[in-house]
């Protein structure tokens, strides 16, 4: 029986109940069988059965103690009362994993909400003293502390005690929680066999099965290893035969190599002998060249004395030639000076003639100019006679000056007016620039809003661009997305509007008629595949409707205005928002509203209210007329944070239009004034031209008189500048005569100098001829000397080359001697051993014969390629490996035979008891199904008797006579059929079960009443026998008129607001009260 337990309902904890906010305590109570806690005589409990379950702050329980019976325990209670909490306590209290239950993955989640620690204590029957296991669960670190018999322990020690009692809370055949019922049918045949072996098999059966699988794997590995080693051994033997042939070929190759070695040694000595002979020949040639060099040097000595005498004669002739050359050069320079003087006299004559010619031309030009001047004076006199007087021109000139003065005054007036208009225009342009700048700021704010739209909703932005380019396709006005159309009057109110209007509508396009909206959506959604929203305004507008309560009535609650007054929007948008969101009925409050919110809700009866930071939604229950309110915190504004003052923007646009009208008017006035200015300017030019012509006529007479006077002065000057050409001609002739006399004297001097130069050149030529003869003689001597010197140098070079060759050959001989000794393994100066000497003597002496024989031997040796001394070593090594592998193979074969003997022995110990166990299960399982007028059987299934990991238990059932037996799977049978099959299989295990208890949670869910009654009868009949272990059957309900047994225990779990507290629960008092009511 369970002692009274209290627990708090979820509604009371969260405060969501609409009836009362007070905290309620619920209790769960179950009946306690009399004497359940006492042990008198032979105990009905089997070893490991559960005697007591205690829970504190666990799931739904504050504290609860359950005393189950030794046989069938039926735990009954409505859903949510805490039946499965008892199952969870059994699993977790006996070191089960939270994941096996399937409720939560962390053990801390099983502690009652609001508590920091939960405790599970389970008392298990055991001789001589019961085993008490306590688990304290901490929420903070999700850890558990274990106690055994109230002493601190570890999880490993708890698991060892539980395993010793054969308790397996992770085995679905023993422990089937509510959330794992459906997984039993999903178990494979192999998993079901393992679970059955662990649950009801003899102590060593599961171990034998695991050993068989291990032995079989080792047997398979050994068999494969033996096959592989046998193949490798055969391959190694075949390969070793080929290696023996290679060894024979290696020794043949070695004999050829030895002969090649002797020939190569002999070749070193043969090469040395050849070089030594070359050294002796080079020595003889050097001595012969030295004698020839000495004879050539004796022949060259007299020739050098003759060359020195000829060189002395040449130097003397060179001195005489230089003297004659200097004399010739001096005479030539004097002759050149006289020639230059003669040329200067010719130039003086030319200059005198040129000066006379210039004077003659100047006189002729003077006479011509005087004639032209007389002609010009005559012409001007005639013109002077025809010119008017100044008195006749002055009146006309005065009239023109007066007209020009009047015209200038008119032009000044027009220019003043034009400048005034220009100044006004500049002022208006400056004003227009200022207004345009302010409008541009508003446009930039709109651009910010559009950029926000583009960044957050790219499809909506693309649709907006298309809409602006295709306005002509729509019949009626429309509006761009609301987040662009709505303009907040004050940015701080943006959060109210954004929290009130959904995000989808904030980016929705607004159309006046359905047809326009369909055109738009067909294009952007269907054709362009854009994700956009669009709405159509209702035909009836409530945008101008007044709120049900004037805002003045709400001022006392802290409300400042309705939401409609917080923003500006186009008519279409405002109509939609008033109709859809009732913005004209939603008041905006302050913190004052929040402080008196209950009074506001009760007195105003408003459906939606906004305070400074919260939104309240009020609903009235259709059944109880109770007011239910909910509140949410306001999110920060995202879309309407940019505010544009629409009135100011409109005023600026009107101001700009007015400025444009003034500018247009000024441009028209300025155009008229400019035309008038051009006419006055044209008239002024005409008058000034007329004045210029009159002034020219007035001044023309004075100018003519002045010009005539100036020309007479010019004539008098030209008459004074007259030249006497005859006198100038006589002077010219006299000058030329004097110069010609000087020229004759210069010619005589030049003739005398030329004669001197000719004599000197003749003397020089004779000396040059003598010098040439001496030079030729010298050249011949030098040529002969040079040839002799070259011959001496050639011989000296030959001597040096021969000396070098001799030295080189000597060094080469020494090097070849050293190499030959090294090749033979001799030290310097050591004699060749007799055996090697005989071998060398038997070889040819010439290098050519040795090379021919060496080439032949190498060719023969090359026929044995790819061989080395390692072939012999490897052949020996492989022979040893073959012997070792043969021994290892014999060892593995013996081990395989031993394993197969072990497999045969273990198989006999495992398979025969297993078949008997399956037969017993099948007998009971078939009997249970027959009692239910159905059929079922259990058999041991395998495809290959040697594959022990493929063995499994197959369950086959049929629930209708017209069908065949079908294997139990998660797909073929219905939920109820799977539940019936599962519980009957577990009941078939009940009498065979080695485990001390079994738990089945809500297995009857999904069964029809007939099957549920039959299954319950089987469970009661089987679980209440003397030989069976403890059984927990959890169900939310039981059918009426079921068959009960004296040994079964019914645990009822109840909860509710009127349950008694633990300390007030007394079953005896209840019984006495019952007897008084019904005597």
mmCIF file of C-alpha atoms in Angstrom, residues 443-630:
data_model
loop_
_atom_site.group_PDB
_atom_site.id
_atom_site.type_symbol
_atom_site.label_atom_id
_atom_site.label_comp_id
_atom_site.label_asym_id
_atom_site.label_seq_id
_atom_site.Cartn_x
_atom_site.Cartn_y
_atom_site.Cartn_z
ATOM 1 C CA UNK A 443 13.903 62.200 -49.981
ATOM 2 C CA UNK A 444 17.045 60.813 -48.316
ATOM 3 C CA UNK A 445 14.912 59.686 -45.380
ATOM 4 C CA UNK A 446 12.623 57.910 -47.842
ATOM 5 C CA UNK A 447 15.707 56.348 -49.448
ATOM 6 C CA UNK A 448 16.747 55.083 -46.006
ATOM 7 C CA UNK A 449 13.354 53.441 -45.629
ATOM 8 C CA UNK A 450 13.637 51.914 -49.099
ATOM 9 C CA UNK A 451 17.154 50.651 -48.349
ATOM 10 C CA UNK A 452 15.821 49.054 -45.161
ATOM 11 C CA UNK A 453 13.133 47.374 -47.265
ATOM 12 C CA UNK A 454 15.701 46.180 -49.827
ATOM 13 C CA UNK A 455 17.992 44.736 -47.148
ATOM 14 C CA UNK A 456 15.250 42.903 -45.239
ATOM 15 C CA UNK A 457 12.762 41.980 -47.976
ATOM 16 C CA UNK A 458 14.559 41.768 -51.339
ATOM 17 C CA UNK A 459 11.575 40.266 -53.173
ATOM 18 C CA UNK A 460 9.288 43.084 -51.966
ATOM 19 C CA UNK A 461 11.871 45.677 -53.068
ATOM 20 C CA UNK A 462 12.137 44.116 -56.567
ATOM 21 C CA UNK A 463 8.343 44.086 -56.836
ATOM 22 C CA UNK A 464 8.316 47.797 -55.834
ATOM 23 C CA UNK A 465 10.730 48.667 -58.667
ATOM 24 C CA UNK A 466 8.550 46.799 -61.148
ATOM 25 C CA UNK A 467 5.401 48.540 -59.846
ATOM 26 C CA UNK A 468 6.911 51.999 -60.279
ATOM 27 C CA UNK A 469 7.837 51.221 -63.888
ATOM 28 C CA UNK A 470 4.405 49.818 -64.742
ATOM 29 C CA UNK A 471 1.947 52.251 -63.127
ATOM 30 C CA UNK A 472 -0.016 52.589 -66.365
ATOM 31 C CA UNK A 473 -1.177 48.942 -66.171
ATOM 32 C CA UNK A 474 -3.460 49.637 -63.203
ATOM 33 C CA UNK A 475 -6.913 51.198 -63.333
ATOM 34 C CA UNK A 476 -7.181 52.672 -59.849
ATOM 35 C CA UNK A 477 -4.740 54.200 -57.324
ATOM 36 C CA UNK A 478 -2.548 51.952 -55.216
ATOM 37 C CA UNK A 479 0.013 52.326 -52.433
ATOM 38 C CA UNK A 480 3.529 51.084 -52.006
ATOM 39 C CA UNK A 481 4.372 48.803 -49.014
ATOM 40 C CA UNK A 482 2.911 50.141 -45.776
ATOM 41 C CA UNK A 483 6.319 50.460 -44.118
ATOM 42 C CA UNK A 484 7.115 53.108 -46.770
ATOM 43 C CA UNK A 485 3.680 54.730 -46.805
ATOM 44 C CA UNK A 486 3.262 55.083 -43.016
ATOM 45 C CA UNK A 487 4.971 58.156 -41.597
ATOM 46 C CA UNK A 488 5.242 58.498 -37.837
ATOM 47 C CA UNK A 489 4.531 61.920 -36.365
ATOM 48 C CA UNK A 490 6.907 61.092 -33.526
ATOM 49 C CA UNK A 491 9.522 58.339 -33.758
ATOM 50 C CA UNK A 492 9.002 57.180 -30.158
ATOM 51 C CA UNK A 493 5.523 55.875 -31.055
ATOM 52 C CA UNK A 494 6.817 53.628 -33.880
ATOM 53 C CA UNK A 495 7.016 50.573 -31.609
ATOM 54 C CA UNK A 496 3.238 50.685 -30.954
ATOM 55 C CA UNK A 497 2.361 50.679 -34.638
ATOM 56 C CA UNK A 498 4.872 47.931 -35.509
ATOM 57 C CA UNK A 499 3.713 45.677 -32.656
ATOM 58 C CA UNK A 500 0.094 46.215 -33.687
ATOM 59 C CA UNK A 501 0.470 45.603 -37.427
ATOM 60 C CA UNK A 502 1.838 42.239 -38.561
ATOM 61 C CA UNK A 503 5.140 42.039 -40.393
ATOM 62 C CA UNK A 504 3.436 40.583 -43.469
ATOM 63 C CA UNK A 505 1.082 43.571 -43.710
ATOM 64 C CA UNK A 506 3.931 46.037 -43.035
ATOM 65 C CA UNK A 507 5.517 44.942 -46.327
ATOM 66 C CA UNK A 508 2.226 44.474 -48.188
ATOM 67 C CA UNK A 509 1.146 46.517 -51.236
ATOM 68 C CA UNK A 510 -2.309 48.135 -50.935
ATOM 69 C CA UNK A 511 -4.765 48.159 -53.878
ATOM 70 C CA UNK A 512 -8.174 49.757 -54.166
ATOM 71 C CA UNK A 513 -9.763 47.102 -56.362
ATOM 72 C CA UNK A 514 -9.347 43.335 -56.570
ATOM 73 C CA UNK A 515 -8.614 43.371 -60.308
ATOM 74 C CA UNK A 516 -5.490 45.533 -59.892
ATOM 75 C CA UNK A 517 -4.254 43.314 -57.061
ATOM 76 C CA UNK A 518 -4.664 40.165 -59.180
ATOM 77 C CA UNK A 519 -2.727 41.752 -62.061
ATOM 78 C CA UNK A 520 0.092 42.637 -59.675
ATOM 79 C CA UNK A 521 0.254 39.222 -57.960
ATOM 80 C CA UNK A 522 0.051 37.339 -61.255
ATOM 81 C CA UNK A 523 3.098 39.202 -62.525
ATOM 82 C CA UNK A 524 5.341 39.212 -59.424
ATOM 83 C CA UNK A 525 4.346 35.878 -57.881
ATOM 84 C CA UNK A 526 3.630 33.682 -60.897
ATOM 85 C CA UNK A 527 5.967 35.161 -63.500
ATOM 86 C CA UNK A 528 8.821 36.582 -61.423
ATOM 87 C CA UNK A 529 8.506 34.001 -58.587
ATOM 88 C CA UNK A 530 8.772 36.706 -55.913
ATOM 89 C CA UNK A 531 7.447 36.213 -52.379
ATOM 90 C CA UNK A 532 5.355 39.345 -51.799
ATOM 91 C CA UNK A 533 2.142 40.283 -49.989
ATOM 92 C CA UNK A 534 -0.730 42.417 -51.237
ATOM 93 C CA UNK A 535 -4.040 43.472 -49.691
ATOM 94 C CA UNK A 536 -7.207 45.053 -51.032
ATOM 95 C CA UNK A 537 -8.997 47.763 -49.040
ATOM 96 C CA UNK A 538 -12.612 47.127 -48.056
ATOM 97 C CA UNK A 539 -15.305 48.822 -50.086
ATOM 98 C CA UNK A 540 -16.729 50.503 -46.995
ATOM 99 C CA UNK A 541 -14.341 52.836 -45.225
ATOM 100 C CA UNK A 542 -14.257 53.400 -41.481
ATOM 101 C CA UNK A 543 -11.175 55.635 -41.596
ATOM 102 C CA UNK A 544 -13.290 58.671 -40.712
ATOM 103 C CA UNK A 545 -15.251 56.864 -38.005
ATOM 104 C CA UNK A 546 -15.037 58.232 -34.497
ATOM 105 C CA UNK A 547 -13.862 55.944 -31.665
ATOM 106 C CA UNK A 548 -16.497 54.480 -29.365
ATOM 107 C CA UNK A 549 -15.026 56.422 -26.436
ATOM 108 C CA UNK A 550 -13.679 59.971 -26.817
ATOM 109 C CA UNK A 551 -10.037 60.169 -25.812
ATOM 110 C CA UNK A 552 -10.926 62.837 -23.237
ATOM 111 C CA UNK A 553 -12.762 60.165 -21.215
ATOM 112 C CA UNK A 554 -9.637 58.037 -21.160
ATOM 113 C CA UNK A 555 -7.181 60.738 -20.080
ATOM 114 C CA UNK A 556 -7.679 59.837 -16.430
ATOM 115 C CA UNK A 557 -6.331 56.338 -17.141
ATOM 116 C CA UNK A 558 -3.116 57.722 -18.626
ATOM 117 C CA UNK A 559 -4.159 57.398 -22.312
ATOM 118 C CA UNK A 560 -2.848 60.213 -24.537
ATOM 119 C CA UNK A 561 -4.388 59.399 -27.925
ATOM 120 C CA UNK A 562 -5.641 56.697 -30.231
ATOM 121 C CA UNK A 563 -3.164 54.923 -32.508
ATOM 122 C CA UNK A 564 -4.642 56.525 -35.638
ATOM 123 C CA UNK A 565 -3.454 59.972 -34.476
ATOM 124 C CA UNK A 566 0.180 58.789 -34.114
ATOM 125 C CA UNK A 567 0.970 58.534 -37.828
ATOM 126 C CA UNK A 568 0.077 59.790 -41.288
ATOM 127 C CA UNK A 569 -0.706 57.470 -44.170
ATOM 128 C CA UNK A 570 -2.414 57.592 -47.588
ATOM 129 C CA UNK A 571 -6.160 57.161 -47.595
ATOM 130 C CA UNK A 572 -6.017 53.564 -48.883
ATOM 131 C CA UNK A 573 -3.589 52.489 -46.145
ATOM 132 C CA UNK A 574 -5.592 54.263 -43.426
ATOM 133 C CA UNK A 575 -8.833 52.652 -44.631
ATOM 134 C CA UNK A 576 -7.239 49.189 -44.507
ATOM 135 C CA UNK A 577 -5.694 49.684 -41.052
ATOM 136 C CA UNK A 578 -8.922 51.042 -39.564
ATOM 137 C CA UNK A 579 -10.873 48.116 -40.985
ATOM 138 C CA UNK A 580 -8.373 45.346 -40.264
ATOM 139 C CA UNK A 581 -6.568 46.547 -37.126
ATOM 140 C CA UNK A 582 -9.090 49.050 -35.701
ATOM 141 C CA UNK A 583 -6.307 51.612 -35.164
ATOM 142 C CA UNK A 584 -8.977 54.255 -34.457
ATOM 143 C CA UNK A 585 -10.178 52.165 -31.474
ATOM 144 C CA UNK A 586 -6.783 51.295 -29.919
ATOM 145 C CA UNK A 587 -5.644 53.799 -27.234
ATOM 146 C CA UNK A 588 -2.007 54.397 -26.327
ATOM 147 C CA UNK A 589 -1.275 54.654 -22.612
ATOM 148 C CA UNK A 590 1.653 55.395 -20.342
ATOM 149 C CA UNK A 591 3.254 53.938 -17.249
ATOM 150 C CA UNK A 592 0.280 55.319 -15.327
ATOM 151 C CA UNK A 593 -1.941 52.974 -17.357
ATOM 152 C CA UNK A 594 0.297 50.039 -16.458
ATOM 153 C CA UNK A 595 0.084 50.787 -12.752
ATOM 154 C CA UNK A 596 -3.740 50.728 -12.799
ATOM 155 C CA UNK A 597 -4.190 48.077 -15.518
ATOM 156 C CA UNK A 598 -6.746 45.946 -13.627
ATOM 157 C CA UNK A 599 -8.979 48.943 -13.121
ATOM 158 C CA UNK A 600 -8.543 49.976 -16.773
ATOM 159 C CA UNK A 601 -9.540 46.508 -18.010
ATOM 160 C CA UNK A 602 -12.540 46.374 -15.738
ATOM 161 C CA UNK A 603 -13.898 49.891 -16.320
ATOM 162 C CA UNK A 604 -13.064 50.683 -19.980
ATOM 163 C CA UNK A 605 -13.922 47.256 -21.453
ATOM 164 C CA UNK A 606 -11.444 47.939 -24.240
ATOM 165 C CA UNK A 607 -10.301 44.968 -26.345
ATOM 166 C CA UNK A 608 -6.688 46.118 -26.912
ATOM 167 C CA UNK A 609 -4.572 48.443 -24.772
ATOM 168 C CA UNK A 610 -1.006 49.675 -25.057
ATOM 169 C CA UNK A 611 0.983 50.879 -22.057
ATOM 170 C CA UNK A 612 4.495 52.309 -22.102
ATOM 171 C CA UNK A 613 6.177 48.927 -22.712
ATOM 172 C CA UNK A 614 3.389 46.301 -22.962
ATOM 173 C CA UNK A 615 0.414 45.268 -25.034
ATOM 174 C CA UNK A 616 -2.732 43.915 -23.390
ATOM 175 C CA UNK A 617 -5.367 41.830 -25.164
ATOM 176 C CA UNK A 618 -8.711 41.383 -23.395
ATOM 177 C CA UNK A 619 -11.223 38.609 -24.194
ATOM 178 C CA UNK A 620 -14.570 37.730 -22.615
ATOM 179 C CA UNK A 621 -15.441 34.033 -22.230
ATOM 180 C CA UNK A 622 -18.535 33.070 -24.211
ATOM 181 C CA UNK A 623 -19.524 30.580 -21.499
ATOM 182 C CA UNK A 624 -18.696 32.224 -18.200
ATOM 183 C CA UNK A 625 -18.543 35.923 -19.234
ATOM 184 C CA UNK A 626 -15.266 36.113 -17.352
ATOM 185 C CA UNK A 627 -12.598 38.575 -18.509
ATOM 186 C CA UNK A 628 -9.363 36.930 -19.626
ATOM 187 C CA UNK A 629 -6.390 39.167 -20.357
ATOM 188 C CA UNK A 630 -2.920 38.469 -21.716
#
